Coordinates of C-alpha atoms and ligand atoms in Angstrom, one line a residue:
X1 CA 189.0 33.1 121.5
X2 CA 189.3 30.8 118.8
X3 CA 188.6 31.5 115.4
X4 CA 184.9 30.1 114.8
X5 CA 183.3 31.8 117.8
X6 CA 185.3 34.7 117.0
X7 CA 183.5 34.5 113.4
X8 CA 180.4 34.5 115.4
X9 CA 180.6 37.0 117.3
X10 CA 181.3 39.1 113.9
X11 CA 178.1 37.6 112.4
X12 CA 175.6 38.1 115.5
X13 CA 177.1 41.8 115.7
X14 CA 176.5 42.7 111.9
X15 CA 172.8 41.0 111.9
X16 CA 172.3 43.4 115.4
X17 CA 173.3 46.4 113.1
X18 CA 171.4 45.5 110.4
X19 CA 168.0 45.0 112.3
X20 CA 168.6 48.5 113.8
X21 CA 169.0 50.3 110.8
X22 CA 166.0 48.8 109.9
X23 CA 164.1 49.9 112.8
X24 CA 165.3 52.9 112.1
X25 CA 164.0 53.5 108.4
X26 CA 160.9 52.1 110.0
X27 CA 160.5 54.9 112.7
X28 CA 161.5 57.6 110.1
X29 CA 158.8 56.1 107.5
X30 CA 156.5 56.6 110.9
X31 CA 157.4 59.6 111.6
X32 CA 156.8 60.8 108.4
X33 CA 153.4 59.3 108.0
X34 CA 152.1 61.1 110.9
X35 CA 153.9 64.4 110.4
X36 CA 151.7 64.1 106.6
X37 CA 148.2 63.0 108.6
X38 CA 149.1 66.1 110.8
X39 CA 149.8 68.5 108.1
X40 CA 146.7 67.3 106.8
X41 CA 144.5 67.6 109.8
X42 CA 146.1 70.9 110.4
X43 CA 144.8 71.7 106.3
X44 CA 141.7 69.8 107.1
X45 CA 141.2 72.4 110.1
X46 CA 142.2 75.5 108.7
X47 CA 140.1 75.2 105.7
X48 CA 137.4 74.5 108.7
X49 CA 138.3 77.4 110.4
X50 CA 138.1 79.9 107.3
X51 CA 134.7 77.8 106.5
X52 CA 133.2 78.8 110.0
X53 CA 135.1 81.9 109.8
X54 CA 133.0 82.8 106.4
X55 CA 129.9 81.1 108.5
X56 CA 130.0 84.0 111.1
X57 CA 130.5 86.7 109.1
X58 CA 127.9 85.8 106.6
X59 CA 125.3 85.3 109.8
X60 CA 126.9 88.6 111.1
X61 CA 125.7 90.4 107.5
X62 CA 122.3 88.6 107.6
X63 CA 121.8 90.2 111.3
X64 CA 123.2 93.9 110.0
X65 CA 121.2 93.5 107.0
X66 CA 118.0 92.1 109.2
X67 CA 118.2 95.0 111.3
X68 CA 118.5 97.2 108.6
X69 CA 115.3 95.5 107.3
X70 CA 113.9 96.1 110.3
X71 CA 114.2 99.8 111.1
X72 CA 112.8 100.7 107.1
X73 CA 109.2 101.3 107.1
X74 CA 108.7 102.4 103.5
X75 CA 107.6 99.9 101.4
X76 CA 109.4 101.1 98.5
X77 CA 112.3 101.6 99.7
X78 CA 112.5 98.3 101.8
X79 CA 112.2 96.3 98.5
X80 CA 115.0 98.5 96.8
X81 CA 117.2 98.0 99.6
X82 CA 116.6 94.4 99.7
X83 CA 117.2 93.9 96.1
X84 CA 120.6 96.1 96.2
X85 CA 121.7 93.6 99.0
X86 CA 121.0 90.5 97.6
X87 CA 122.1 91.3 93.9
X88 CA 125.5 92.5 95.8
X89 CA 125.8 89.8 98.1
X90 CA 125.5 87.0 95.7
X91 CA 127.1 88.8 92.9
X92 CA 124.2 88.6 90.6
X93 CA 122.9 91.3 88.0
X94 CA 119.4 90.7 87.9
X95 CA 116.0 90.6 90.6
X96 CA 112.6 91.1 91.0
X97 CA 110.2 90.9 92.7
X98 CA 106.4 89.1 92.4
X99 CA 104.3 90.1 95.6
X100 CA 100.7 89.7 96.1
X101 CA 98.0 92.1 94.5
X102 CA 96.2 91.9 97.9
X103 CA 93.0 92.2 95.6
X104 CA 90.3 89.3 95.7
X105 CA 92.3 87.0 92.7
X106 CA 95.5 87.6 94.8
X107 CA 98.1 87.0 92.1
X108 CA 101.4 87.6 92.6
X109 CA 102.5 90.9 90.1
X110 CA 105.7 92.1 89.3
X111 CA 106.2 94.9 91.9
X112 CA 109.6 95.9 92.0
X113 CA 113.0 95.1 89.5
X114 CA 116.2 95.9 89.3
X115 CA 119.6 94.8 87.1
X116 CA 119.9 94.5 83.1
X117 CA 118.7 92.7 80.1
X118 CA 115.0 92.4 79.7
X119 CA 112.2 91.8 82.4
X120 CA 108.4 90.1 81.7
X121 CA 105.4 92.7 81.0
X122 CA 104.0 93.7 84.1
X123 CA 100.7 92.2 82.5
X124 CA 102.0 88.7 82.8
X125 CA 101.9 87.7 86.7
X126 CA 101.8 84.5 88.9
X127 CA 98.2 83.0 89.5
X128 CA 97.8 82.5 92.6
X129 CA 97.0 78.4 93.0
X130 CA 98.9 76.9 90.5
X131 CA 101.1 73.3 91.1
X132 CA 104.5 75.9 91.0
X133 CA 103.2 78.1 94.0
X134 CA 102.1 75.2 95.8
X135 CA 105.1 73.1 95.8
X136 CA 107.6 76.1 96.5
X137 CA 105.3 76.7 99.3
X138 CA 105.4 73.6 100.7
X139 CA 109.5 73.2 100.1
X140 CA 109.8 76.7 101.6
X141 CA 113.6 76.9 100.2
X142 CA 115.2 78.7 97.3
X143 CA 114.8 76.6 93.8
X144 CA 116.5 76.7 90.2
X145 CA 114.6 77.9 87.5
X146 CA 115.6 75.0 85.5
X147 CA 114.0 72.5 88.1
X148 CA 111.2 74.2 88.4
X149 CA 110.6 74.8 84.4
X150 CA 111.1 71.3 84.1
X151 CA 109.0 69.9 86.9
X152 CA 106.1 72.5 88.1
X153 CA 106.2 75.3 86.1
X154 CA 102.6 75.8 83.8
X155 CA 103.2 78.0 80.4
X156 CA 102.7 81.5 81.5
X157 CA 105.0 80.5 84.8
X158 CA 107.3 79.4 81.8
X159 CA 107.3 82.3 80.0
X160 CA 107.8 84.8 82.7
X161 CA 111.0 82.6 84.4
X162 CA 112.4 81.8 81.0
X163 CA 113.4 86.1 81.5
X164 CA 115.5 85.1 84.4
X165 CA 119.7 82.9 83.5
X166 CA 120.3 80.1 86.0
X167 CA 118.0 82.0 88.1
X168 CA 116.7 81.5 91.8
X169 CA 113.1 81.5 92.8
X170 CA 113.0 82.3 96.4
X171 CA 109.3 81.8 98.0
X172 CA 108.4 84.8 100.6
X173 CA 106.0 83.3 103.4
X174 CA 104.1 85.1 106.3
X175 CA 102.8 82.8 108.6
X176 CA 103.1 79.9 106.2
X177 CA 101.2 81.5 103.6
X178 CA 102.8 82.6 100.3
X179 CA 102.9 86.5 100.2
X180 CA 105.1 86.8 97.3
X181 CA 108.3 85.4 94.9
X182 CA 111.5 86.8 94.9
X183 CA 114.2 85.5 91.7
X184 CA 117.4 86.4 91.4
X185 CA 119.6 85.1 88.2
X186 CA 122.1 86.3 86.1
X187 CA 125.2 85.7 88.5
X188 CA 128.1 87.4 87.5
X189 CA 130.5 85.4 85.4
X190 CA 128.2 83.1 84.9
X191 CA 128.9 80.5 87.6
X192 CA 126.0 78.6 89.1
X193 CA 124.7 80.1 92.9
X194 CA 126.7 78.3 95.2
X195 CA 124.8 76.1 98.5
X196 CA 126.6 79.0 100.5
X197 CA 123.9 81.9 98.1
X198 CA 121.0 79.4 98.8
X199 CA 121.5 79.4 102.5
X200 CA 122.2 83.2 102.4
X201 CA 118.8 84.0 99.9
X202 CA 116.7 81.6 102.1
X203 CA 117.5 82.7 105.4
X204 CA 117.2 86.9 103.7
X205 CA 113.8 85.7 102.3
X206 CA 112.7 84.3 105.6
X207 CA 113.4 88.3 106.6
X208 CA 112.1 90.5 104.1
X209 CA 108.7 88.2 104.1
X210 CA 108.2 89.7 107.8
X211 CA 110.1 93.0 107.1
X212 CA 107.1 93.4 104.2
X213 CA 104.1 92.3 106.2
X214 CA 105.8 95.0 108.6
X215 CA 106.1 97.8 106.0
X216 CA 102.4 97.0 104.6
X217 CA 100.4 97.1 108.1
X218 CA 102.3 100.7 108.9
X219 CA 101.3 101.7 105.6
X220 CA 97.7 100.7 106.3
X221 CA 97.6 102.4 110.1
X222 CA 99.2 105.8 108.6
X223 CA 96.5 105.5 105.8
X224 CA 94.0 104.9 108.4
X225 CA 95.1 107.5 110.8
X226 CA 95.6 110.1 107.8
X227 CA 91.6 109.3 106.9
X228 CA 90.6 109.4 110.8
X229 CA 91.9 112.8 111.2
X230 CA 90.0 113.9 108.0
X231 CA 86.3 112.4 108.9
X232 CA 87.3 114.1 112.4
X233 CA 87.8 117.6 110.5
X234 CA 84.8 117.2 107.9
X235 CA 82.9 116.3 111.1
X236 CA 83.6 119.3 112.9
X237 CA 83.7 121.3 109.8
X238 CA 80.0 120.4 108.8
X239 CA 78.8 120.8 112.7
X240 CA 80.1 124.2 112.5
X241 CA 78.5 124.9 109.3
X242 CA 75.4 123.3 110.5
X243 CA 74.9 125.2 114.1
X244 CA 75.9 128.7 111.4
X245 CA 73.1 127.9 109.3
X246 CA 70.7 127.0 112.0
X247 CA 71.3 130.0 113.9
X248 CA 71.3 132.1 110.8
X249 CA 67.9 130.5 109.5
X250 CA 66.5 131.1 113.3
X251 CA 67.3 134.7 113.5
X252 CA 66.0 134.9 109.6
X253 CA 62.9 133.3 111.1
X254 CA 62.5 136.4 113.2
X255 CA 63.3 139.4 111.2
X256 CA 60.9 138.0 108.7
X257 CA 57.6 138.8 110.4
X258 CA 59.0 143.0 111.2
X259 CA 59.9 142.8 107.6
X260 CA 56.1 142.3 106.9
X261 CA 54.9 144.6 108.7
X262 CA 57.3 147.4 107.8
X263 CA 56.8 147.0 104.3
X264 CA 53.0 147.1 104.8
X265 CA 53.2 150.5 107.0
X266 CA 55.5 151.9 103.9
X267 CA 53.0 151.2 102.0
X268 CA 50.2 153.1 103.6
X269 CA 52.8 155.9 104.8
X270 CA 52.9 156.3 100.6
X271 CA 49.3 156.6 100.4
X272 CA 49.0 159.1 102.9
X273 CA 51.9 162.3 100.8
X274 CA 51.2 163.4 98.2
X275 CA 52.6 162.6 94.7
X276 CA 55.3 165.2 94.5
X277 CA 56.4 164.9 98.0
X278 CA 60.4 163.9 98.4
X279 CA 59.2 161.7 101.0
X280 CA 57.9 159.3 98.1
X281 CA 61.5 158.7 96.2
X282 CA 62.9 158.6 100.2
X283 CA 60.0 155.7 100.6
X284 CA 60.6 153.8 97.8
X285 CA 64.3 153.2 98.6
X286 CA 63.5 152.5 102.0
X287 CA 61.0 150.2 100.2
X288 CA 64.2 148.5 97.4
X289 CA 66.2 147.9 100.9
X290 CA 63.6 145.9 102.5
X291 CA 63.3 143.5 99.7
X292 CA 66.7 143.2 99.7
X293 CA 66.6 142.3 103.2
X294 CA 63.9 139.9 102.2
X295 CA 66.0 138.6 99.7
X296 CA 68.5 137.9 102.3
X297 CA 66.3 136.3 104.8
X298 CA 64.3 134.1 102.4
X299 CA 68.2 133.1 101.3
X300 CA 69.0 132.3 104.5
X301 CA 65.9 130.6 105.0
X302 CA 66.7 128.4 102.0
X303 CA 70.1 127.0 104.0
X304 CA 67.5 124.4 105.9
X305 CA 64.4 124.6 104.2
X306 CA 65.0 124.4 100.3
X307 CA 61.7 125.4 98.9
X308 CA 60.0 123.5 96.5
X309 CA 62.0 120.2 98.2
X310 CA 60.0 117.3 96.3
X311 CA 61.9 114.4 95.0
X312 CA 62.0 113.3 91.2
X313 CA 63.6 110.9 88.8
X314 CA 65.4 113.3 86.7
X315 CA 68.9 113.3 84.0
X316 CA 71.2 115.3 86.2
X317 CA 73.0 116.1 82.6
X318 CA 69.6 117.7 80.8
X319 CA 69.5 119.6 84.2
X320 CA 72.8 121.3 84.1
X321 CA 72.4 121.2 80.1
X322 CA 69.0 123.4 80.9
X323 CA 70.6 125.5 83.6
X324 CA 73.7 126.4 81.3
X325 CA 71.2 127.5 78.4
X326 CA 69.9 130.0 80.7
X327 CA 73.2 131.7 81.2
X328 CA 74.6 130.9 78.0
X329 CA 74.2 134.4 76.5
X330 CA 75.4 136.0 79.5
X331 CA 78.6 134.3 79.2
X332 CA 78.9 134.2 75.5
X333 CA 78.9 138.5 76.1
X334 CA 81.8 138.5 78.5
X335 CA 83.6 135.4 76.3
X336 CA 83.4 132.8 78.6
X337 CA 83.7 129.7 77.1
X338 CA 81.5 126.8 78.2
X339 CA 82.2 123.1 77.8
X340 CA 80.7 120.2 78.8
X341 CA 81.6 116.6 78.8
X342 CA 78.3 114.3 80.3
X343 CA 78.6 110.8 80.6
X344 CA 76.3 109.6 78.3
X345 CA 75.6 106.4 80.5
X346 CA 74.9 108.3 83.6
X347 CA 71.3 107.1 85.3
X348 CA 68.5 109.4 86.6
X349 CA 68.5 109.9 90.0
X350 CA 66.2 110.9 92.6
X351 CA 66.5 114.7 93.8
X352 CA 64.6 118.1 94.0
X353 CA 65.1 119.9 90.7
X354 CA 64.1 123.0 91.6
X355 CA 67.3 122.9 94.7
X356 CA 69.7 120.8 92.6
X357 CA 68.8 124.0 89.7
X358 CA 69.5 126.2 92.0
X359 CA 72.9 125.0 93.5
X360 CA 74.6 125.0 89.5
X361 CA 72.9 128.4 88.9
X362 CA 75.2 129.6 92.4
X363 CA 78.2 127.7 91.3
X364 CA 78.1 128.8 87.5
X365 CA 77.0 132.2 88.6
X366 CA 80.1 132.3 91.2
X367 CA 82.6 131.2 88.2
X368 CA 81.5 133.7 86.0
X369 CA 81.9 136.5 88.7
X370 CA 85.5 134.8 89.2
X371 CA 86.5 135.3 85.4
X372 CA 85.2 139.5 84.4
X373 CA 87.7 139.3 82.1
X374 CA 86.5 136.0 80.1
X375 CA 87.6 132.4 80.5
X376 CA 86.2 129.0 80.6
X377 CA 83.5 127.2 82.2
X378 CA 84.2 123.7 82.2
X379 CA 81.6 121.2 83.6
X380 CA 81.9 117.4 83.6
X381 CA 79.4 114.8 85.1
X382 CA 81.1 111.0 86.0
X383 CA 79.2 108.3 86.8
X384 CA 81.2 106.8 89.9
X385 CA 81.1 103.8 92.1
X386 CA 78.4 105.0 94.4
X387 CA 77.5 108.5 93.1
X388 CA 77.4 110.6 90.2
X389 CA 79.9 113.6 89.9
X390 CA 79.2 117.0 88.6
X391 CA 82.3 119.4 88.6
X392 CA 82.5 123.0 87.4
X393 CA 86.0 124.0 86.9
X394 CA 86.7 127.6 86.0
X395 CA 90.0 129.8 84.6
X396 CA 89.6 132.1 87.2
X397 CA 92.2 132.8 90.1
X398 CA 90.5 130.1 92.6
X399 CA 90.6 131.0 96.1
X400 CA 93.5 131.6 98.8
X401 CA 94.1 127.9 100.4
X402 CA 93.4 130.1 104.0
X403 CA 90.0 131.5 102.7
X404 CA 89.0 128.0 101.5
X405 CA 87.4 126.4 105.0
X406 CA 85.1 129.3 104.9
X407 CA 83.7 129.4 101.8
X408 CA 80.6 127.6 102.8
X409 CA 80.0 129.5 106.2
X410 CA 77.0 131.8 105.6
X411 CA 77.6 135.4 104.8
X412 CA 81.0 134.7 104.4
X413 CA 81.8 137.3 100.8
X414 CA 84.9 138.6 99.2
X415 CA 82.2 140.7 96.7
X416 CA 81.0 144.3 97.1
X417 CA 78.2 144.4 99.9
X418 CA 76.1 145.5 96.4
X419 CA 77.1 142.5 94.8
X420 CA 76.7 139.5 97.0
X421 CA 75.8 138.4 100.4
X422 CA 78.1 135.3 101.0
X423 CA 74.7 132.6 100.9
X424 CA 75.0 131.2 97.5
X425 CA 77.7 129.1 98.9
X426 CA 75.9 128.0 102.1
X427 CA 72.9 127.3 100.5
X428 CA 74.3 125.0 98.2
X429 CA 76.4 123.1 100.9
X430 CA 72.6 122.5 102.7
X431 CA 71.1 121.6 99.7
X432 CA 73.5 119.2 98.7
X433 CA 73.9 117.8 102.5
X434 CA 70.1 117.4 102.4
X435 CA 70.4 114.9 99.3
X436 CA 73.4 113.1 101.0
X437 CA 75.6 114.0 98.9
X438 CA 79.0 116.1 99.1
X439 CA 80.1 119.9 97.8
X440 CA 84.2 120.4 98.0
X441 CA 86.3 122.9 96.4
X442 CA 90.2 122.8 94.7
X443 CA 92.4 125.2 93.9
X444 CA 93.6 123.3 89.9
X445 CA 96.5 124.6 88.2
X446 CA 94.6 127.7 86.5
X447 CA 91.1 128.8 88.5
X448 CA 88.9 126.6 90.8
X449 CA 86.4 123.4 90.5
X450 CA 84.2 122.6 92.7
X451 CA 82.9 119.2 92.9
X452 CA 79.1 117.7 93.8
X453 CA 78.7 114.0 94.6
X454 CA 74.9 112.8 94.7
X455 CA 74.4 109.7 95.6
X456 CA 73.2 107.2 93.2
X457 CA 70.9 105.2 95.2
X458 CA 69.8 107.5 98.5
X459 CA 68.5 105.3 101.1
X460 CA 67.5 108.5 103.2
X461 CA 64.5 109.9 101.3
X462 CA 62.7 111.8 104.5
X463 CA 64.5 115.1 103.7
X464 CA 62.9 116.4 106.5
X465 CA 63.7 120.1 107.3
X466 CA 65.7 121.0 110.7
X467 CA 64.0 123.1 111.7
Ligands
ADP501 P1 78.8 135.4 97.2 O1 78.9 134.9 95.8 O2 77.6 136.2 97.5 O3 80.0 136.1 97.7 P2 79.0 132.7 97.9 O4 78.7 131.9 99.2 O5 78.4 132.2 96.7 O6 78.7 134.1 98.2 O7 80.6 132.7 97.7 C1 81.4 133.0 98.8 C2 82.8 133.4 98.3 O8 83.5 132.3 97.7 C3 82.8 134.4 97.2 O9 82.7 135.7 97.7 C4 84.2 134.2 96.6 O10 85.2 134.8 97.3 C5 84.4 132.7 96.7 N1 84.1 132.0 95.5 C6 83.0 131.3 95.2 N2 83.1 130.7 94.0 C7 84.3 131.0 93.5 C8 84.9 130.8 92.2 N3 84.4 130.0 91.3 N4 86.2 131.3 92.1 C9 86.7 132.0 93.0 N5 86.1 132.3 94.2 C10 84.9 131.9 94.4

């Protein structure tokens, strides 16, 4: 080989050495590249991971705390739980709650809140209608207070956000109709609620909306029920009390015509002995236990046909006033108190005096039996709704809870046989059930009352006996 292609060959051979070095830093540079873009996928995919990871378990905490929802059927304590979830999920110090009044303006009031700093007056409330309500209705998502005060929000809406920092106003709907506002704010060190806390708050508020409808409707059945069963007890209670007077009255019916004649036959069994004859001190006993008897029946009589049963326009307060003068010394003698508290306002109404006397005269009667030792008399009259109330209230010991479905059943007596017949009671109860109206008893803290409500305006006005 000579010297020039041997120079070549030296040349080409360098150049091939060169080039694959180069290749080689190429390759590496490569390499490199794509180990970075992998070790940022893998980043990339991991942070997706932990992301979907945080995904499930926050769905996993909505369905435990959905459940939990669920399964609670006290109103109460649904909202407290709710509250106590979200607060602690979202790491926030400070919640309430605005649900409707379910009354005929249907505002939404401030029902239940929990956390610290201040909260708005419970006088201040949303009204239901306004441009704020509307649009949260129709975006049906959790919005920032600061939006809303500066897009929506009217001046009381102002006033009662302005309570709640970087706060959350989270609409409640039930069948796309706004039952209520739920705001959360406050969040602990005062970071902003993340998209993650929106998605959590909407999707909990979607819940509790359902969760409350829930809680409200068992509410209302148990309500319901609870009344049912009492109409179904009052119902038999007055039958029995009914068919007891009716029977009573019947068989009163019938001893009143021997009566009659007995007495009569006394008295010409008197005319026939002589003046000093025992036989006229036996007589005249035998004579004081008839009328007593006759005191009885006529009593019994009066459980289903009042006497004297015509209606009038009267002051129910100059009536009990009237009735209470009567007994007034009575009472003053064995220091009973009375006191009296009429509503001045209350209007006449149509009764029988003469019965409607009668029933206070038992009932104030009865309360100064109950108290031998003195006490007080206390007797109110409230105008109501639909009737006017007239309690008398005494110090005495009220009545054993097991006596008390008796106490209107005829000839039912805790007195000495001498001292009462167990009517008064009775006759009041048919009195008052002739009027439409009501007689109850309750055992207060100290003594009884029992309580008369006569309708103001009584549609019924035949009064017709029974019998
Ligand atoms: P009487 O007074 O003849 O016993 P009532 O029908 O008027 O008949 O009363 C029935 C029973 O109710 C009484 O025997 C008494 O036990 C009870 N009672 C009525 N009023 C009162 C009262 N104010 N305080 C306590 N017990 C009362």
């Amino acid at each position: 080989m000579n010297d020039k292609k041997k120079q070549k060959t030296t040349t080409t051979s360098k150049s091939s050495l060169s080039s694959s070095a180069k290749i080689k830093t190429q390759t590496k540079a490569e390499l490199q590249e794509s180990v970075a873009q992998l070790e940022k996928k893998v980043r990339a995919l991991t942070e997706l991971n932990r992301v979907h990871k945080r995904k499930i378990f926050d769905l996993y905490t909505i369905f435990e705390i959905s459940r939990n929802f669920n399964t609670l059927l006290d109103y109460q304590q649904l909202l407290d739980t709710f509250i106590f979830t979200s607060l602690a999920q979202v790491g926030s110090m400070k919640a309430a709650f605005y649900l409707s009044s379910h009354d005929k303006d249907n505002d939404f009031i401030l029902t239940k809140f929990k956390g610290s700093g201040k909260f708005p007056s419970q006088r201040l409330s949303f009204q239901s209608g306004s441009k704020m309500l509307f649009n949260l209705t129709k975006i049906n998502r959790p919005s920032k207070i600061e939006d809303i005060i500066n897009s929506t929000a009217n001046k009381n809406e102002k006033e009662i956000l302005s309570f709640f920092h970087n706060g959350l106003v989270v609409p409640l709907l039930f069948q796309s109709e706004l039952s209520g506002l739920f705001i959360i704010s406050d969040k602990l060190s005062s970071r902003e609620f993340s998209d993650d806390d929106i998605e959590f708050l909407s999707i909990l508020g979607n819940q509790i909306s359902v969760a409350i409808e829930n809680t409200w409707l068992f509410e209302a059945e148990t309500l319901a029920s609870k009344q049912l069963r009492e109409t179904q007890q009052q119902l038999v209670h007055s039958e029995r009390l009914a068919a007891l007077g009716e029977m009573s009255a019947k068989v009163a019916h019938e001893i009143n015509n021997p009566l009659g004649i007995i007495k009569n036959y006394i008295l010409l069994t008197n005319k026939l002995i002589s003046e000093n004859n025992d036989a006229v001190e036996y007589l005249d006993i035998v004579n004081d236990e008839i009328d007593r008897i006759a005191k009885i029946v006529s009593e019994l009589l009066d459980f289903h046909r009042p006497r004297g049963f015509e209606l009038q326009q009267i002051d129910v307060s100059k009536l009990a006033s009237s009735v209470l003068s009567l007994m007034s010394r009575q009472f003053e003698k064995n220091q009973v108190l009375i006191e009296s508290s009429f509503d001045p306002k209350a209007p006449e109404i149509e009764v029988s005096p003469e019965s409607i006397k009668q029933v206070f005269l038992n009932l104030i009667i009865n309360a100064y039996d109950a108290m031998p030792h003195g006490g007080k008399l206390q007797v109110t009259i409230k105008t109501l709704k639909n009737d006017i109330s007239i309690k008398f209230s005494d110090t005495g010991p009220g009545i054993p809870p097991e006596m008390i479905p008796r106490i209107f059943e005829p000839f039912f007596t805790t007195k000495d046989p001498a001292k009462g017949t167990g009517l008064g009671l009775s006759v009041c109860y048919g009195i008052i059930k002739k009027h439409n109206g009501s007689i109850t008893f309750y055992n207060q803290e100290i003594g009884g009352c029992f309580e008369i409500k006569l309708p103001l305006i009584n549609e019924d006005r035949s009064y017709e006996p029974n019998i």
